[in-house]
Short mmCIF file of C-alpha atoms and ligand atoms in Angstrom, two decimals:
data_model
loop_
_atom_site.label_atom_id
_atom_site.label_comp_id
_atom_site.label_asym_id
_atom_site.label_seq_id
_atom_site.Cartn_x
_atom_site.Cartn_y
_atom_site.Cartn_z
CA MET A 20 23.22 29.56 6.14
CA PRO A 21 19.99 27.61 6.60
CA SER A 22 19.86 25.17 9.59
CA LEU A 23 17.83 21.92 9.84
CA ALA A 24 17.48 19.37 12.63
CA VAL A 25 15.51 16.64 14.19
CA ILE A 26 13.75 17.56 17.30
CA GLY A 27 12.90 14.60 19.77
CA HIS A 28 12.93 13.65 23.48
CA PRO A 29 15.18 11.66 23.68
CA VAL A 30 17.12 12.29 20.49
CA ALA A 31 20.79 11.13 21.27
CA HIS A 32 20.58 7.91 19.42
CA THR A 33 18.90 9.38 16.21
CA ARG A 34 20.54 8.50 13.05
CA SER A 35 18.86 11.36 11.07
CA PRO A 36 21.99 13.78 11.37
CA ASP A 37 24.15 11.52 9.74
CA MET A 38 21.76 10.35 7.23
CA GLN A 39 20.88 13.89 6.34
CA THR A 40 24.61 15.34 6.33
CA ALA A 41 25.32 12.42 3.82
CA ALA A 42 22.54 13.70 1.66
CA LEU A 43 23.45 17.38 2.00
CA ALA A 44 27.15 16.42 1.08
CA GLU A 45 26.13 14.52 -1.96
CA LEU A 46 23.97 17.49 -3.16
CA LYS A 47 27.03 19.78 -2.90
CA LEU A 48 24.96 21.74 -0.07
CA ALA A 49 26.96 20.82 2.96
CA GLY A 50 28.84 24.06 3.03
CA GLU A 51 25.61 25.88 3.13
CA TRP A 52 23.12 23.70 5.04
CA THR A 53 23.56 21.77 8.28
CA TYR A 54 21.40 19.37 10.03
CA GLY A 55 21.67 18.67 13.80
CA ALA A 56 19.67 17.15 16.55
CA ILE A 57 17.73 19.01 19.33
CA ASP A 58 16.26 17.41 22.55
CA ILE A 59 13.21 19.31 23.67
CA GLU A 60 10.98 18.28 26.44
CA PRO A 61 7.34 17.99 25.55
CA GLU A 62 6.29 20.73 28.24
CA SER A 63 8.65 23.44 26.17
CA PHE A 64 8.02 21.96 22.61
CA GLU A 65 5.52 24.57 21.47
CA VAL A 66 7.52 27.50 22.80
CA GLU A 67 10.76 26.45 21.56
CA VAL A 68 9.63 25.54 18.23
CA ALA A 69 7.88 28.85 17.87
CA GLU A 70 11.22 30.64 18.77
CA LEU A 71 13.14 28.45 16.25
CA ALA A 72 10.62 29.48 13.60
CA ALA A 73 10.63 33.16 14.49
CA ALA A 74 14.55 33.40 14.74
CA GLY A 75 14.80 32.88 10.91
CA ASP A 76 18.02 30.72 10.91
CA TYR A 77 16.19 27.43 10.61
CA ALA A 78 14.52 26.51 7.48
CA GLY A 79 12.72 23.60 8.98
CA VAL A 80 12.88 20.66 11.18
CA ASN A 81 12.11 17.07 11.36
CA VAL A 82 9.86 16.02 14.57
CA THR A 83 9.98 12.46 16.05
CA LEU A 84 8.78 10.81 19.20
CA PRO A 85 6.84 12.20 21.16
CA HIS A 86 6.08 15.47 19.48
CA LYS A 87 4.47 14.37 16.20
CA GLU A 88 0.89 15.44 17.31
CA ALA A 89 1.91 18.47 18.88
CA ALA A 90 3.90 19.45 15.75
CA LEU A 91 0.67 19.42 13.79
CA ALA A 92 -1.17 21.35 16.36
CA LEU A 93 1.27 24.29 16.38
CA ALA A 94 1.56 24.65 12.53
CA ASP A 95 -0.30 27.40 10.63
CA GLU A 96 -0.89 25.06 7.67
CA ALA A 97 -0.76 21.38 7.26
CA SER A 98 -0.69 18.93 4.33
CA GLU A 99 -3.55 16.54 3.54
CA ALA A 100 -1.59 13.70 4.87
CA ALA A 101 -0.63 15.37 8.07
CA ARG A 102 -4.22 16.33 8.65
CA ALA A 103 -5.56 13.08 8.00
CA ILE A 104 -2.88 11.11 10.17
CA GLY A 105 -3.23 13.53 12.89
CA ALA A 106 0.56 14.00 13.12
CA ALA A 107 3.45 15.73 11.42
CA ASN A 108 7.38 14.90 11.15
CA THR A 109 8.37 17.72 8.96
CA LEU A 110 7.91 21.39 9.77
CA THR A 111 9.02 24.11 7.20
CA PHE A 112 9.63 27.61 8.39
CA SER A 113 9.17 30.70 6.02
CA ASP A 114 8.38 34.36 7.03
CA GLY A 115 7.60 33.14 10.80
CA ARG A 116 4.94 30.80 9.48
CA ILE A 117 5.06 27.23 10.08
CA ALA A 118 3.86 24.53 7.67
CA ALA A 119 3.50 20.90 8.47
CA ALA A 120 3.87 17.75 6.38
CA ASN A 121 3.88 13.93 7.12
CA THR A 122 6.52 12.28 5.08
CA ASP A 123 6.09 9.19 6.99
CA ALA A 124 3.14 8.32 4.63
CA GLY A 125 5.07 9.10 1.36
CA GLY A 126 8.00 7.25 3.04
CA VAL A 127 6.00 4.08 3.37
CA LEU A 128 5.06 4.11 -0.45
CA ARG A 129 8.43 4.80 -1.60
CA SER A 130 9.97 1.97 0.47
CA LEU A 131 7.99 -0.56 -1.57
CA PRO A 132 9.36 -2.05 -4.57
CA ALA A 133 8.74 0.15 -7.75
CA GLY A 134 5.91 -1.00 -9.78
CA ILE A 135 4.25 -2.93 -7.05
CA ASP A 136 0.58 -4.07 -7.70
CA GLY A 137 -2.10 -2.86 -5.25
CA GLY A 138 -4.00 -5.85 -3.74
CA ARG A 139 -4.47 -6.72 -0.16
CA ALA A 140 -2.41 -5.30 2.75
CA LEU A 141 -2.35 -6.32 6.51
CA VAL A 142 -1.07 -3.57 8.90
CA LEU A 143 -0.19 -5.03 12.26
CA GLY A 144 -0.53 -2.33 14.88
CA ALA A 145 -2.53 0.60 15.55
CA GLY A 146 0.07 3.44 16.80
CA GLY A 147 1.24 6.36 15.11
CA ALA A 148 3.49 4.35 12.62
CA ALA A 149 0.23 2.33 11.83
CA ARG A 150 -1.68 5.45 11.27
CA ALA A 151 0.67 6.79 8.55
CA ALA A 152 0.98 3.22 6.84
CA ILE A 153 -2.94 2.75 6.90
CA TRP A 154 -3.60 6.24 5.20
CA ALA A 155 -0.79 5.92 2.62
CA LEU A 156 -1.76 2.38 1.51
CA ALA A 157 -5.52 3.10 1.55
CA HIS A 158 -4.66 6.08 -0.74
CA GLY A 159 -1.86 4.95 -2.79
CA GLY A 160 0.35 7.73 -4.43
CA GLU A 161 4.07 8.40 -5.59
CA GLY A 162 6.25 5.37 -5.22
CA ALA A 163 9.69 4.75 -5.85
CA PRO A 164 11.41 5.83 -9.06
CA ASP A 165 11.74 2.86 -11.56
CA ALA A 166 15.15 1.58 -13.02
CA ASP A 167 15.16 4.63 -15.21
CA GLY A 168 14.58 7.00 -12.67
CA ASN A 169 11.03 7.75 -13.85
CA PRO A 170 8.32 8.18 -11.15
CA THR A 171 5.91 5.30 -10.32
CA LEU A 172 2.45 5.24 -8.74
CA VAL A 173 1.61 2.83 -5.82
CA PRO A 174 -1.89 1.90 -6.23
CA ALA A 175 -4.36 1.91 -3.43
CA PHE A 176 -4.53 -1.10 -1.30
CA GLN A 177 -7.42 -2.87 0.46
CA VAL A 178 -6.09 -2.56 3.98
CA ASP A 179 -6.74 -4.77 6.91
CA VAL A 180 -5.66 -3.71 10.36
CA TRP A 181 -5.07 -6.08 13.13
CA ASN A 182 -3.87 -4.85 16.65
CA ARG A 183 -3.44 -6.53 20.00
CA THR A 184 -5.95 -4.23 21.56
CA PRO A 185 -8.64 -4.73 18.91
CA GLU A 186 -10.54 -1.67 19.83
CA ARG A 187 -7.82 0.47 18.78
CA ALA A 188 -7.50 -1.18 15.38
CA GLU A 189 -11.28 -0.42 15.06
CA THR A 190 -10.54 3.15 15.65
CA VAL A 191 -7.76 3.85 13.38
CA ALA A 192 -9.31 1.52 10.48
CA ALA A 193 -12.28 3.62 10.46
CA GLU A 194 -10.55 7.03 10.58
CA LEU A 195 -8.00 6.08 7.98
CA GLY A 196 -9.62 3.84 5.50
CA GLY A 197 -8.94 0.26 6.47
CA ARG A 198 -10.85 -2.62 7.82
CA ALA A 199 -10.23 -4.04 11.32
CA VAL A 200 -9.72 -7.77 11.62
CA THR A 201 -9.24 -9.97 14.55
CA ASP A 202 -8.16 -13.11 13.00
CA PRO A 203 -6.15 -12.47 9.64
CA VAL A 204 -5.05 -15.23 7.26
CA GLY A 205 -1.53 -14.18 6.51
CA ALA A 206 -0.89 -16.12 3.56
CA ASP A 207 -3.85 -14.04 1.64
CA TYR A 208 -2.03 -10.91 1.62
CA ASP A 209 0.29 -9.19 -1.04
CA LEU A 210 1.87 -7.05 1.62
CA ILE A 211 2.39 -7.46 5.26
CA VAL A 212 3.50 -4.31 7.19
CA ASN A 213 4.57 -4.60 11.05
CA THR A 214 4.40 -1.32 12.95
CA THR A 215 4.30 -2.91 16.18
CA SER A 216 7.20 -2.91 18.54
CA VAL A 217 7.34 -6.84 18.65
CA GLY A 218 10.82 -8.02 17.77
CA LEU A 219 12.70 -4.96 18.95
CA HIS A 220 13.66 -6.88 22.20
CA GLY A 221 14.32 -10.11 20.63
CA GLU A 222 10.83 -11.38 21.02
CA ASP A 223 9.52 -14.22 18.80
CA PRO A 224 7.23 -12.36 16.44
CA PHE A 225 5.05 -15.55 15.66
CA GLU A 226 4.33 -15.64 19.31
CA HIS A 227 2.89 -12.11 19.39
CA LEU A 228 1.48 -11.57 16.12
CA PRO A 229 -1.34 -13.19 14.29
CA ILE A 230 0.48 -14.85 11.47
CA ALA A 231 2.80 -17.81 11.15
CA ALA A 232 6.03 -18.26 9.53
CA ALA A 233 4.27 -21.03 7.38
CA ASP A 234 1.86 -18.33 6.01
CA LEU A 235 4.68 -16.12 4.46
CA HIS A 236 5.38 -16.95 0.74
CA ALA A 237 7.18 -15.75 -2.39
CA ASP A 238 4.47 -13.62 -3.73
CA GLN A 239 4.42 -11.36 -0.65
CA VAL A 240 6.22 -8.05 0.20
CA VAL A 241 6.95 -8.08 4.07
CA PHE A 242 7.90 -4.76 5.54
CA ASP A 243 9.21 -4.30 9.15
CA LEU A 244 8.61 -0.57 9.73
CA VAL A 245 10.34 -0.41 12.93
CA TYR A 246 14.13 -0.65 12.81
CA GLY A 247 16.05 -2.36 15.59
CA PRO A 248 18.38 -5.38 15.27
CA GLU A 249 18.88 -6.25 11.63
CA PRO A 250 17.40 -8.47 10.21
CA SER A 251 14.43 -8.79 12.29
CA ALA A 252 13.33 -12.19 13.03
CA LEU A 253 10.02 -11.46 11.06
CA LEU A 254 12.14 -10.44 7.99
CA ALA A 255 14.51 -13.46 8.51
CA ALA A 256 11.48 -15.82 8.30
CA ALA A 257 10.06 -13.73 5.19
CA GLU A 258 13.20 -13.96 3.48
CA ASP A 259 13.38 -17.97 4.06
CA ALA A 260 10.12 -18.02 2.51
CA GLY A 261 11.17 -16.28 -0.61
CA ALA A 262 9.26 -13.15 0.18
CA THR A 263 10.52 -9.55 -0.70
CA THR A 264 11.54 -7.82 2.28
CA ILE A 265 11.87 -4.21 3.43
CA GLU A 266 13.75 -3.23 6.50
CA GLY A 267 12.85 -0.28 8.77
CA LEU A 268 15.91 1.69 8.08
CA GLU A 269 14.47 2.13 4.52
CA MET A 270 11.49 3.83 6.00
CA LEU A 271 13.75 6.23 7.85
CA VAL A 272 15.63 6.90 4.66
CA GLN A 273 12.65 7.51 2.49
CA GLN A 274 10.71 9.71 4.95
CA GLY A 275 14.09 11.80 5.43
CA ALA A 276 14.62 12.12 1.74
CA LEU A 277 11.13 13.47 1.35
CA SER A 278 11.71 16.17 4.02
CA LEU A 279 15.12 17.16 2.53
CA ARG A 280 13.18 17.44 -0.80
CA ILE A 281 10.55 19.90 0.72
CA TRP A 282 13.33 22.23 2.33
CA THR A 283 15.85 22.21 -0.59
CA GLY A 284 13.64 21.42 -3.53
CA GLU A 285 16.25 18.92 -4.46
CA GLU A 286 16.12 15.15 -5.18
CA PRO A 287 18.69 13.62 -2.47
CA SER A 288 20.67 10.72 -3.23
CA ILE A 289 18.85 7.59 -1.39
CA GLU A 290 21.98 5.58 -1.61
CA ALA A 291 24.18 8.19 0.22
CA MET A 292 21.39 8.29 2.78
CA ARG A 293 21.23 4.63 3.39
CA THR A 294 24.97 4.67 3.73
CA GLY A 295 24.92 7.65 6.19
CA ALA A 296 22.20 5.94 8.17
CA ARG A 297 23.80 2.73 8.34
CA ARG A 298 27.11 4.33 9.67
CA SER A 299 25.69 5.83 12.77
P1 ATR B 18 4.04 3.91 17.60
O1 ATR B 18 3.58 5.20 17.65
O2 ATR B 18 5.62 3.80 17.41
O3 ATR B 18 3.51 2.97 16.38
P2 ATR B 18 2.72 3.06 19.89
O4 ATR B 18 1.65 3.98 19.76
O5 ATR B 18 3.40 2.52 21.12
O6 ATR B 18 3.99 3.15 18.83
O7 ATR B 18 2.26 1.50 19.35
C1 ATR B 18 2.93 0.32 19.51
C2 ATR B 18 2.11 -0.69 18.70
O8 ATR B 18 2.92 -1.94 19.15
C3 ATR B 18 0.75 -0.92 19.23
O9 ATR B 18 -0.08 -1.34 18.10
C4 ATR B 18 0.78 -1.94 20.23
O10 ATR B 18 -0.40 -2.61 20.35
P3 ATR B 18 -1.42 -2.16 21.59
O11 ATR B 18 -2.20 -1.11 21.02
O12 ATR B 18 -2.19 -3.25 21.86
O13 ATR B 18 -0.66 -1.76 22.93
C5 ATR B 18 1.91 -2.74 19.61
N1 ATR B 18 2.62 -3.81 20.65
C6 ATR B 18 3.30 -3.40 21.46
N2 ATR B 18 3.85 -4.42 22.05
C7 ATR B 18 3.14 -5.80 21.51
C8 ATR B 18 3.15 -7.08 21.78
N3 ATR B 18 3.90 -7.69 22.76
N4 ATR B 18 2.24 -8.01 20.93
C9 ATR B 18 1.52 -7.34 20.03
N5 ATR B 18 1.51 -5.92 19.76
C10 ATR B 18 2.51 -5.08 20.45
#
């Protein structure tokens, strides 16, 4: 019976087991596959993952903070996205070998409205989540299926990167395919992606981010990658302005769906995963 799990530290509040178990149930795999959570400290991550891979009962794991860089480092092989981003959130074990993938990148693209045009994107932040978003948007790739279930392609965006500490924006933009900016004009962007932790603790996003509520408009998509209190103040303002909004929970669902697809070869139900993630 293949096991799956999310590994993090801490991992107690993760929604992934409920979300993935809902997807497995919908695929009629719940009797066969299980998905749990394992708390592993950074010091023992490499040894414990090697043991899991060698033991043979785990098909793979999701990896979350603070292990995503270590997960890439210990893998025998890695996808192009994982290598470019420098982090992996999905490990697959087979015959004692470990393959790393980064489904955060694909998750960003599949969270966007199907059929979205490319154009100008502003990524706020320069941490791990920003790295995946910048690489994904600068390259484009598979998007959400259209209303008939057919695959769509997200075109590459021209990506501007703003960060509170500008040097980090320079570094990630140069590495991943964007351009660092210090004073962006929010209204000029087709897509604004917040990857900073601003708003998680009730801060006013417009005090800390380089955009004003008045910059937001109906021809924009605004994506708050971090999930916390819903809806975030940024998304509430975007909605008031008539923009299309995407909440962080969607990112969790989409990256998880891509991971499950890698392990099982099946296309999970996004709706079942949304419901499972909301329940926890
Ligand atoms: P993650 O890997 O989850 O993206 P991270 O590496 O800790 O997390 O990055 C957090 C991001 O939020 C950074 O871009 C950080 O900006 P700095 O690089 O200047 O630290 C940003 N951030 C956190 N608090 C912020 C605040 N009050 N105002 C603006 N940006 C903030």
